[in-house]
Amino acid sequence: MVHVLVVGGGIAGLWTAVKAADAGHTVELVTKTVLADGNTRHAQGGIAAALFPDDSAERHFDDTIAAGAGLADPDAVRVLVDEGPARVRDLIRFGVGFDRGESGLERGLEAAHSRARILHAGGDATGAAIEAALVATVRRRAVRIDEETMLADLVVEHGRVVGARLLAASGALIERRADAVVLATGGSGCLYRHTTNPDVATGDGVAAAWRAGAAVADLEFVQFHPTALDAPGTPLISEAVRGEGAVLVDRAGERFMLDVDPRGELAPRDIVARAVWRRMAEQGGEPVFLDATGLGAAFLAQRFPSLDAACREAGHDWSAVPVPITPAAHYAMGGVVTDLDGRTTLPGLFAVGETARTGVHGANRLASNSLLEAAVFADRAARALGSPAPARAQNGGDTIRRAGAGARNHGVSDRISARTDMSVGPDPSVVDRAELQGLMWEHVGLERDAEGLAAASARLATWRAPEVRDRRTAEDRNLLDLARLTVAAALARTENRGAHFRTDDLVAAAAREAA
């Protein structure tokens, strides 16, 4: 039995803590805010799993591989789809009340899925239901819980992670020792001016792992959700709304997605998001609209109660008129490189959930696979705690997988080590978060090119991280590290691949074809 420090209070961290405690380990769970206030509770769309007679793990596998644009790791995807149904059944045992109809569990269809396989709870409150059930479950275990406590850095001795330095709400730095540290700190949507993520999503675990020397990968692959409400806070409008029949229209009221992709509004997210981005550019930056009026007021209120309230709070009756939407940063496909049991390239360190790069998502995440990935790989990590790692995994060898074997330009940006050049210019100023977010949105957003990425890199080099005194300064340090790493990865990958779209690659491709 080992002493485990779990950092993060979303589905991945809570799941790891519960299963580790059940295995007899001594578990301490720390979370940056209050326990129920992570990214998980904001998840609307649902959780995907092949649970129904007209579906299969093989179909789910094929859909996930296709969405990953050639970079999803088949071994990781196989684990996801094969073990996913059992993890959903675990959630039901934990007390998650998935929506039911007369014939049993209800399910929805989302983009790039070949079958309706998305389970929901409370209509559009799936994440909140999962978070509440897991919080109640972990509180029934013998788990020490420290809230308002943020990860500052990892403690590494003789090449092994032996604990973490934590920042208390008072600003005091606390060192906690552990036999194993599990990072479950979520994503980094706050790198961008527009994001569906809450303000806790500052990539703390990925940045700390990189500073400690762990391999990170695929940071250039950032998923932008195509439909965030164009209102303060950019609240997400779930893809499930389009799955029920809502369509996208421009300011003239014309539907445009069928001209982009035969799947229309249910094409993969990267395709829909870029189509929205381009139509907005053609309209001088004005938003496009999501037209859900054909679904009716009663259905919208019953099926999407939280969204119905959010739209009305923003002054829109979406049952009567289309609502303005904009793309927003939503999910990080990249993160800390792990094997299939959550082990990183640093002994003693695990990563799960959005913090990890398991290889499941490749270059573009399939809708509603994120909650499933968190549950599946957190469960595997909890089982691996205290077990000796395979020799090759300990050395960061072949079992630490690289996605997308054989893909063009593969490997150029797969791994970024702690030796990556992060030098700054002369007399740098302290980073300004708002300016950083604007820079990333403009040059490292839905469409990128070498000139813009080079400009972003040059500007980032003029900033330095602040001295860590409190949560805000610690987050700013993490955001600056991740911005530089993301730009470096985006510059290195010169091809178009999934969510990473280089407009200069289109020019190069046209020149090759002309030649």
Coordinates of C-alpha atoms in Angstrom, one line a residue:
M1 CA 0.0 0.0 0.0
V2 CA 1.3 3.5 -0.8
H3 CA 0.6 7.1 0.0
V4 CA -1.0 8.8 -3.0
L5 CA -1.3 12.5 -3.6
V6 CA -4.1 13.3 -6.1
V7 CA -4.1 16.8 -7.5
G8 CA -7.5 17.9 -8.9
G9 CA -11.2 17.5 -8.0
G10 CA -12.9 16.7 -11.3
I11 CA -14.0 13.3 -12.6
A12 CA -10.4 12.1 -13.1
G13 CA -9.1 13.1 -9.7
L14 CA -12.2 12.0 -7.8
W15 CA -12.3 8.7 -9.6
T16 CA -8.6 8.0 -8.8
A17 CA -9.1 9.0 -5.2
V18 CA -12.1 6.7 -4.7
K19 CA -10.6 3.7 -6.4
A20 CA -7.2 4.2 -4.7
A21 CA -8.9 4.4 -1.3
D22 CA -10.9 1.3 -2.1
A23 CA -7.6 -0.5 -2.9
G24 CA -6.3 0.3 0.6
H25 CA -3.9 3.1 -0.3
T26 CA -3.5 6.2 1.9
V27 CA -5.0 9.0 -0.2
E28 CA -4.8 12.8 0.0
L29 CA -6.8 14.9 -2.5
V30 CA -6.1 18.6 -3.1
T31 CA -8.1 20.9 -5.3
K32 CA -7.5 24.5 -6.3
T33 CA -11.0 25.7 -5.3
V34 CA -13.8 24.0 -3.5
L35 CA -14.2 20.3 -4.3
A36 CA -17.2 20.5 -6.6
D37 CA -16.0 23.5 -8.6
G38 CA -13.9 21.9 -11.4
N39 CA -14.3 21.7 -15.1
T40 CA -16.3 18.5 -14.9
R41 CA -19.5 20.1 -13.6
H42 CA -19.6 22.3 -16.7
A43 CA -19.8 19.3 -19.1
Q44 CA -23.1 19.4 -20.9
G45 CA -23.0 17.0 -23.8
G46 CA -22.7 13.7 -22.0
I47 CA -20.6 10.5 -22.0
A48 CA -20.2 8.2 -24.9
A49 CA -20.2 4.4 -24.6
A50 CA -21.3 1.5 -26.7
L51 CA -24.1 0.1 -24.4
F52 CA -26.9 -0.5 -26.8
P53 CA -27.8 -3.5 -29.1
D54 CA -27.5 -1.6 -32.3
D55 CA -24.0 -0.4 -31.4
S56 CA -20.6 -2.0 -30.7
A57 CA -17.2 -1.2 -29.3
E58 CA -15.9 -1.7 -32.8
R59 CA -18.1 1.1 -34.2
H60 CA -17.1 3.4 -31.3
F61 CA -13.4 2.5 -32.1
D62 CA -13.8 3.4 -35.7
D63 CA -15.5 6.7 -35.0
T64 CA -12.8 7.7 -32.5
I65 CA -10.0 6.8 -34.9
A66 CA -11.6 8.7 -37.7
A67 CA -12.1 11.8 -35.6
G68 CA -8.5 11.7 -34.5
A69 CA -7.3 12.5 -38.0
G70 CA -4.7 9.7 -38.2
L71 CA -3.0 10.5 -34.9
A72 CA -5.1 8.6 -32.4
D73 CA -3.3 5.6 -30.8
P74 CA -5.2 2.5 -31.7
D75 CA -4.1 0.7 -28.4
A76 CA -5.4 3.5 -26.3
V77 CA -8.6 3.8 -28.2
R78 CA -9.2 0.1 -27.9
V79 CA -8.8 0.4 -24.1
L80 CA -11.3 3.3 -24.1
V81 CA -14.1 1.6 -26.0
D82 CA -13.7 -1.8 -24.5
E83 CA -13.6 -0.7 -20.9
G84 CA -15.9 2.3 -21.3
P85 CA -19.2 0.5 -20.7
A86 CA -18.0 -0.9 -17.4
R87 CA -17.0 2.5 -16.2
V88 CA -20.4 3.9 -17.1
R89 CA -22.0 1.1 -15.1
D90 CA -19.7 2.2 -12.2
L91 CA -21.0 5.7 -12.5
I92 CA -24.5 4.4 -12.2
R93 CA -23.5 2.5 -9.0
F94 CA -21.9 5.7 -7.7
G95 CA -25.3 7.3 -8.0
V96 CA -25.4 9.1 -11.3
G97 CA -29.0 9.3 -12.5
F98 CA -28.7 9.1 -16.3
D99 CA -31.8 10.2 -18.1
R100 CA -34.3 7.4 -18.8
G101 CA -37.3 6.8 -20.9
E102 CA -39.9 4.1 -21.2
S103 CA -37.5 1.7 -22.8
G104 CA -34.6 2.4 -20.4
L105 CA -31.5 4.7 -20.8
E106 CA -32.1 7.5 -23.2
R107 CA -29.3 8.3 -25.6
G108 CA -28.4 11.1 -28.1
L109 CA -26.4 11.6 -31.3
E110 CA -23.5 13.9 -31.6
A111 CA -21.2 14.9 -34.4
A112 CA -19.0 12.3 -36.0
H113 CA -20.7 9.4 -34.1
S114 CA -22.2 6.7 -36.4
R115 CA -24.7 5.7 -33.7
A116 CA -26.7 7.5 -31.0
R117 CA -24.6 6.5 -27.9
I118 CA -24.4 9.6 -25.8
L119 CA -25.9 9.3 -22.2
H120 CA -27.1 12.4 -20.5
A121 CA -28.1 13.3 -16.9
G122 CA -30.5 16.1 -16.2
G123 CA -30.8 16.8 -19.9
D124 CA -27.7 19.0 -20.3
A125 CA -26.2 18.7 -16.8
T126 CA -24.3 15.5 -17.2
G127 CA -21.0 16.8 -15.8
A128 CA -22.8 18.3 -12.7
A129 CA -24.5 15.0 -12.0
I130 CA -21.2 13.0 -12.3
E131 CA -19.3 15.6 -10.1
A132 CA -22.0 15.5 -7.4
A133 CA -22.1 11.7 -7.3
L134 CA -18.3 11.4 -7.1
V135 CA -17.9 14.1 -4.5
A136 CA -20.5 12.3 -2.3
T137 CA -18.7 9.0 -3.0
V138 CA -15.2 10.3 -2.1
R139 CA -16.5 11.9 1.1
R140 CA -17.6 8.5 2.2
R141 CA -14.0 7.2 1.9
A142 CA -11.1 7.8 4.2
V143 CA -9.6 10.4 2.0
R144 CA -8.0 13.6 3.3
I145 CA -9.3 16.5 1.3
D146 CA -7.6 19.9 1.1
E147 CA -9.6 22.6 -0.8
E148 CA -8.3 26.0 -1.9
T149 CA -4.9 24.4 -2.4
M150 CA -3.1 24.7 -5.7
L151 CA -0.2 22.8 -7.2
A152 CA 2.9 25.0 -7.5
D153 CA 5.6 22.5 -8.5
L154 CA 6.6 18.9 -8.2
V155 CA 9.3 17.7 -5.9
V156 CA 11.9 15.5 -7.8
E157 CA 14.7 13.6 -6.1
H158 CA 17.1 11.3 -7.9
G159 CA 14.9 11.4 -11.0
R160 CA 11.7 10.4 -9.2
V161 CA 8.7 12.5 -8.2
V162 CA 8.4 12.3 -4.4
G163 CA 5.8 14.9 -3.7
A164 CA 4.6 18.3 -4.5
R165 CA 4.8 22.0 -3.4
L166 CA 1.4 23.3 -2.8
L167 CA 0.2 26.9 -2.6
A168 CA -2.4 27.4 0.2
A169 CA -5.0 30.1 0.1
S170 CA -2.9 32.1 2.5
G171 CA -0.1 32.2 0.0
A172 CA 2.1 29.8 2.1
L173 CA 4.0 27.1 0.2
I174 CA 3.5 23.7 1.7
E175 CA 5.6 20.6 0.7
R176 CA 3.7 17.3 0.8
R177 CA 5.6 14.0 0.3
A178 CA 4.0 11.0 -1.4
D179 CA 4.9 7.7 -2.9
A180 CA 3.0 8.6 -6.0
V181 CA 1.5 11.9 -7.3
V182 CA -1.4 11.8 -9.7
L183 CA -2.0 15.0 -11.8
A184 CA -5.7 15.5 -12.6
T185 CA -5.7 19.3 -12.9
G186 CA -7.7 19.6 -16.2
G187 CA -7.0 21.6 -19.3
S188 CA -5.8 25.0 -20.3
G189 CA -8.6 26.9 -21.9
C190 CA -7.7 30.1 -20.2
L191 CA -4.8 30.4 -22.6
Y192 CA -7.4 32.0 -25.0
R193 CA -9.5 35.1 -24.9
H194 CA -12.7 33.1 -25.6
T195 CA -13.1 29.8 -23.8
T196 CA -15.9 27.6 -22.5
N197 CA -13.7 26.6 -19.6
P198 CA -14.0 28.0 -16.1
D199 CA -11.2 30.2 -14.7
V200 CA -9.5 27.3 -13.0
A201 CA -8.4 25.8 -16.4
T202 CA -4.9 27.2 -16.5
G203 CA -2.9 24.0 -17.3
D204 CA -1.3 23.8 -13.9
G205 CA -0.5 20.0 -14.0
V206 CA 1.0 20.1 -17.5
A207 CA 3.2 23.1 -16.8
A208 CA 4.4 21.7 -13.5
A209 CA 5.1 18.3 -15.1
W210 CA 7.1 19.9 -17.9
R211 CA 9.1 22.0 -15.5
A212 CA 9.9 18.8 -13.6
G213 CA 11.2 17.2 -16.8
A214 CA 8.3 15.0 -17.9
A215 CA 7.5 14.6 -21.6
V216 CA 4.5 16.5 -23.0
A217 CA 3.0 16.1 -26.4
D218 CA 0.4 17.3 -28.9
L219 CA 0.0 20.7 -27.4
E220 CA -0.7 22.2 -30.8
F221 CA -4.0 20.3 -30.9
V222 CA -6.5 22.6 -29.1
Q223 CA -10.2 21.8 -29.7
F224 CA -12.4 24.9 -30.3
H225 CA -16.0 24.3 -29.7
P226 CA -18.0 25.8 -32.6
T227 CA -21.0 26.9 -30.6
A228 CA -20.5 29.1 -27.5
L229 CA -23.1 31.7 -26.9
D230 CA -21.9 35.1 -27.9
A231 CA -22.5 36.6 -24.5
P232 CA -20.3 37.4 -21.4
G233 CA -18.6 34.2 -20.2
T234 CA -19.2 32.5 -23.6
P235 CA -21.3 29.7 -22.1
L236 CA -21.2 26.5 -24.1
I237 CA -24.2 25.5 -26.2
S238 CA -23.9 21.7 -26.3
E239 CA -23.3 19.8 -29.5
A240 CA -26.3 17.7 -28.5
V241 CA -28.5 20.6 -29.6
R242 CA -27.3 20.1 -33.2
G243 CA -27.7 16.4 -32.6
E244 CA -31.4 17.1 -32.0
G245 CA -31.7 19.0 -35.3
A246 CA -30.6 22.6 -34.7
V247 CA -28.7 24.2 -37.6
L248 CA -26.2 27.0 -38.2
V249 CA -27.1 30.0 -40.3
D250 CA -25.3 33.2 -41.2
R251 CA -26.5 36.8 -40.7
A252 CA -28.7 36.5 -43.9
G253 CA -30.4 33.4 -42.4
E254 CA -28.7 31.0 -44.8
R255 CA -27.6 27.6 -43.7
F256 CA -24.0 27.1 -44.7
M257 CA -22.6 23.9 -43.3
L258 CA -23.9 21.6 -46.0
D259 CA -21.7 23.5 -48.5
V260 CA -18.7 22.7 -46.3
D261 CA -19.3 19.1 -45.4
P262 CA -22.0 16.6 -46.4
R263 CA -22.5 15.8 -42.7
G264 CA -23.5 19.4 -42.1
E265 CA -23.7 20.5 -38.5
L266 CA -22.7 17.0 -37.4
A267 CA -19.3 17.1 -39.1
P268 CA -16.3 16.8 -36.7
R269 CA -15.8 19.7 -34.4
D270 CA -12.7 21.1 -36.1
I271 CA -14.5 21.3 -39.4
V272 CA -17.6 23.0 -37.9
A273 CA -15.6 25.4 -35.8
R274 CA -13.4 26.5 -38.8
A275 CA -16.5 26.9 -40.9
V276 CA -18.1 29.2 -38.3
W277 CA -14.8 31.1 -37.9
R278 CA -14.6 31.7 -41.7
R279 CA -18.2 32.8 -42.1
M280 CA -17.7 35.2 -39.2
A281 CA -14.6 36.6 -41.0
E282 CA -16.7 37.0 -44.2
Q283 CA -19.2 38.9 -42.2
G284 CA -16.7 41.3 -40.7
G285 CA -16.4 39.4 -37.4
E286 CA -20.2 39.4 -36.7
P287 CA -21.4 36.1 -35.1
V288 CA -23.3 33.4 -36.9
F289 CA -26.4 31.9 -35.4
L290 CA -27.7 28.6 -34.0
D291 CA -31.2 28.1 -35.1
A292 CA -33.0 25.8 -32.7
T293 CA -36.5 27.3 -33.3
G294 CA -37.7 24.1 -35.0
L295 CA -37.3 22.1 -31.8
G296 CA -40.0 24.0 -30.0
A297 CA -40.1 25.8 -26.6
A298 CA -41.3 22.8 -24.6
F299 CA -38.7 20.4 -25.9
L300 CA -35.8 22.9 -25.4
A301 CA -36.9 23.6 -21.8
Q302 CA -37.2 19.9 -21.0
R303 CA -34.2 18.5 -22.9
F304 CA -31.8 21.4 -22.3
P305 CA -33.0 23.1 -19.1
S306 CA -29.6 24.7 -18.2
L307 CA -29.1 26.0 -21.7
D308 CA -32.6 27.3 -21.9
A309 CA -32.0 29.3 -18.7
A310 CA -28.6 30.6 -20.0
C311 CA -30.0 31.8 -23.3
R312 CA -32.9 33.5 -21.6
E313 CA -30.6 35.1 -19.0
A314 CA -28.5 36.5 -21.9
G315 CA -31.8 38.0 -23.4
H316 CA -32.5 35.4 -26.0
D317 CA -35.6 33.3 -26.5
W318 CA -34.0 30.6 -28.5
S319 CA -37.3 28.9 -29.1
A320 CA -38.4 31.9 -31.1
V321 CA -35.2 33.3 -32.7
P322 CA -31.7 32.0 -33.6
V323 CA -29.1 32.8 -31.0
P324 CA -25.6 34.3 -31.8
I325 CA -22.7 32.0 -31.4
T326 CA -18.9 32.0 -31.7
P327 CA -16.1 29.4 -31.5
A328 CA -14.3 29.2 -28.2
A329 CA -11.3 27.2 -26.8
H330 CA -12.8 24.0 -25.3
Y331 CA -10.5 21.1 -24.8
A332 CA -6.7 20.3 -24.9
M333 CA -5.9 17.1 -26.8
G334 CA -2.3 17.3 -25.7
G335 CA -0.8 17.1 -22.3
V336 CA 1.6 15.0 -20.2
V337 CA 2.6 11.8 -22.1
T338 CA 1.4 8.7 -20.4
D339 CA 1.2 4.9 -21.0
L340 CA -2.0 3.0 -20.8
D341 CA -1.9 3.0 -17.0
G342 CA -1.4 6.7 -16.5
R343 CA 2.3 6.5 -15.9
T344 CA 4.4 9.4 -17.2
T345 CA 8.0 9.5 -18.2
L346 CA 8.9 10.5 -14.6
P347 CA 8.8 7.6 -12.1
G348 CA 6.4 8.3 -9.3
L349 CA 4.2 10.6 -11.5
F350 CA 0.9 9.8 -13.0
A351 CA -1.5 11.9 -15.1
V352 CA -5.2 11.4 -15.9
G353 CA -8.0 13.2 -17.5
E354 CA -7.4 16.3 -19.7
T355 CA -4.0 16.7 -18.1
A356 CA -2.8 13.5 -19.8
R357 CA -2.0 12.8 -23.4
T358 CA -3.0 9.1 -23.6
G359 CA -3.2 9.1 -27.3
V360 CA -7.0 8.5 -27.4
H361 CA -7.9 11.8 -29.0
G362 CA -5.2 12.2 -31.6
A363 CA -5.5 15.5 -33.4
N364 CA -9.2 16.0 -32.7
R365 CA -11.4 14.7 -29.9
L366 CA -14.6 12.8 -30.7
A367 CA -17.5 14.5 -28.9
S368 CA -18.3 13.1 -25.4
N369 CA -15.2 10.9 -25.2
S370 CA -13.6 13.2 -22.6
L371 CA -15.6 12.1 -19.5
L372 CA -15.2 8.5 -20.7
E373 CA -11.4 8.8 -21.1
A374 CA -11.1 10.4 -17.6
A375 CA -13.0 7.5 -16.0
V376 CA -11.3 4.7 -17.9
F377 CA -7.7 5.8 -17.5
A378 CA -8.2 7.1 -13.9
D379 CA -9.5 3.6 -13.1
R380 CA -6.4 2.0 -14.7
A381 CA -4.1 4.4 -12.9
A382 CA -5.6 3.6 -9.6
R383 CA -5.0 -0.1 -10.2
A384 CA -1.4 0.6 -11.2
L385 CA -0.5 2.6 -8.1
G386 CA 2.0 0.7 -6.0
S387 CA 2.8 -1.7 -8.9
P388 CA 6.2 -1.7 -10.4
A389 CA 6.3 -0.1 -13.9
P390 CA 7.4 -2.2 -16.8
A391 CA 11.1 -1.6 -17.4
R392 CA 10.6 0.2 -20.7
A393 CA 7.9 2.5 -19.2
Q394 CA 10.3 3.5 -16.4
N395 CA 12.8 4.6 -19.0
G396 CA 10.3 6.5 -21.2
G397 CA 10.6 3.8 -23.8
D398 CA 8.3 2.1 -26.3
T399 CA 5.4 1.7 -23.9
I400 CA 5.1 5.5 -23.6
R401 CA 3.4 5.6 -26.9
R402 CA 3.6 8.1 -29.8
A403 CA 0.4 8.5 -31.7
G404 CA -0.2 8.2 -35.4
A405 CA 2.5 6.0 -36.7
G406 CA 3.2 6.7 -40.3
A407 CA 1.5 10.1 -40.5
R408 CA 3.2 12.8 -42.6
N409 CA 5.3 15.1 -40.5
H410 CA 4.7 12.8 -37.6
G411 CA 7.1 13.2 -34.6
V412 CA 8.2 16.7 -35.3
S413 CA 6.3 18.1 -32.4
D414 CA 5.3 15.0 -30.5
R415 CA 7.6 15.5 -27.6
I416 CA 8.8 18.7 -26.0
S417 CA 11.4 18.2 -23.3
A418 CA 12.4 20.4 -20.4
R419 CA 15.4 21.4 -22.6
T420 CA 13.1 23.3 -25.0
D421 CA 14.5 26.8 -25.5
M422 CA 12.4 29.1 -23.3
S423 CA 14.8 32.0 -23.3
V424 CA 13.4 35.5 -23.0
G425 CA 14.5 38.8 -24.5
P426 CA 16.5 41.5 -22.8
D427 CA 14.8 43.2 -19.8
P428 CA 11.5 41.3 -20.1
S429 CA 8.4 42.6 -18.5
V430 CA 6.0 40.5 -16.3
V431 CA 3.4 38.7 -18.5
D432 CA 0.0 40.3 -18.9
R433 CA -2.6 37.6 -18.9
A434 CA -5.2 39.5 -21.0
E435 CA -2.5 40.3 -23.6
L436 CA -1.3 36.7 -23.7
Q437 CA -4.9 35.5 -24.2
G438 CA -5.4 37.9 -27.0
L439 CA -2.1 37.0 -28.7
M440 CA -3.0 33.3 -28.5
W441 CA -6.5 33.9 -29.9
E442 CA -5.2 35.9 -32.8
H443 CA -2.2 33.8 -33.8
V444 CA -2.6 30.3 -32.3
G445 CA -6.3 29.9 -32.7
L446 CA -8.5 28.1 -35.2
E447 CA -6.3 29.0 -38.2
R448 CA -2.5 29.6 -38.0
D449 CA 0.5 30.3 -40.2
A450 CA 4.2 30.6 -39.8
E451 CA 4.3 34.4 -39.8
G452 CA 1.7 34.7 -37.0
L453 CA 3.2 31.9 -34.9
A454 CA 6.7 33.5 -35.2
A455 CA 5.2 36.9 -34.1
A456 CA 3.6 35.1 -31.1
S457 CA 6.8 33.4 -30.2
A458 CA 8.7 36.7 -30.4
R459 CA 6.2 38.5 -28.2
L460 CA 6.1 35.7 -25.7
A461 CA 9.9 36.0 -25.4
T462 CA 9.6 39.5 -24.1
W463 CA 7.7 38.4 -21.0
R464 CA 8.9 36.8 -17.9
A465 CA 6.8 34.9 -15.3
P466 CA 5.9 36.7 -12.1
E467 CA 7.2 35.7 -8.7
V468 CA 4.7 33.1 -7.3
R469 CA 2.9 34.8 -4.4
D470 CA -0.7 33.7 -4.8
R471 CA -3.0 31.7 -7.1
R472 CA -3.1 34.4 -9.8
T473 CA 0.7 34.7 -10.1
A474 CA 1.1 30.9 -10.1
E475 CA -1.5 30.6 -12.9
D476 CA 0.2 33.3 -14.9
R477 CA 3.5 31.5 -14.7
N478 CA 1.8 28.3 -16.0
L479 CA 0.0 30.1 -18.8
L480 CA 3.2 31.7 -20.0
D481 CA 5.0 28.3 -20.0
L482 CA 2.2 26.6 -21.9
A483 CA 1.8 29.4 -24.4
R484 CA 5.4 29.2 -25.3
L485 CA 5.3 25.4 -25.6
T486 CA 2.1 25.5 -27.6
V487 CA 3.5 28.0 -30.1
A488 CA 6.7 25.9 -30.4
A489 CA 4.6 22.8 -31.1
A490 CA 2.4 24.6 -33.7
L491 CA 5.5 26.0 -35.5
A492 CA 7.1 22.5 -35.6
R493 CA 4.0 20.9 -37.2
T494 CA 3.8 22.4 -40.6
E495 CA 1.0 20.2 -41.9
N496 CA -2.7 20.5 -41.4
R497 CA -3.9 17.9 -39.0
G498 CA -7.2 17.8 -37.2
A499 CA -7.6 20.8 -34.9
H500 CA -4.2 22.2 -36.0
F501 CA -4.9 24.1 -39.2
R502 CA -2.0 25.9 -41.0
T503 CA -3.2 28.2 -43.8
D504 CA 0.3 28.2 -45.2
D505 CA 0.1 24.4 -45.6
L506 CA -2.8 25.0 -48.0
V507 CA -0.5 27.3 -50.1
A508 CA 2.3 24.8 -50.1
A509 CA -0.1 22.0 -51.1
A510 CA -1.5 24.1 -54.0
A511 CA 2.1 24.8 -55.1
R512 CA 2.9 21.1 -55.0
E513 CA -0.2 20.2 -57.0
A514 CA 0.6 22.9 -59.6
A515 CA 4.1 21.6 -60.0

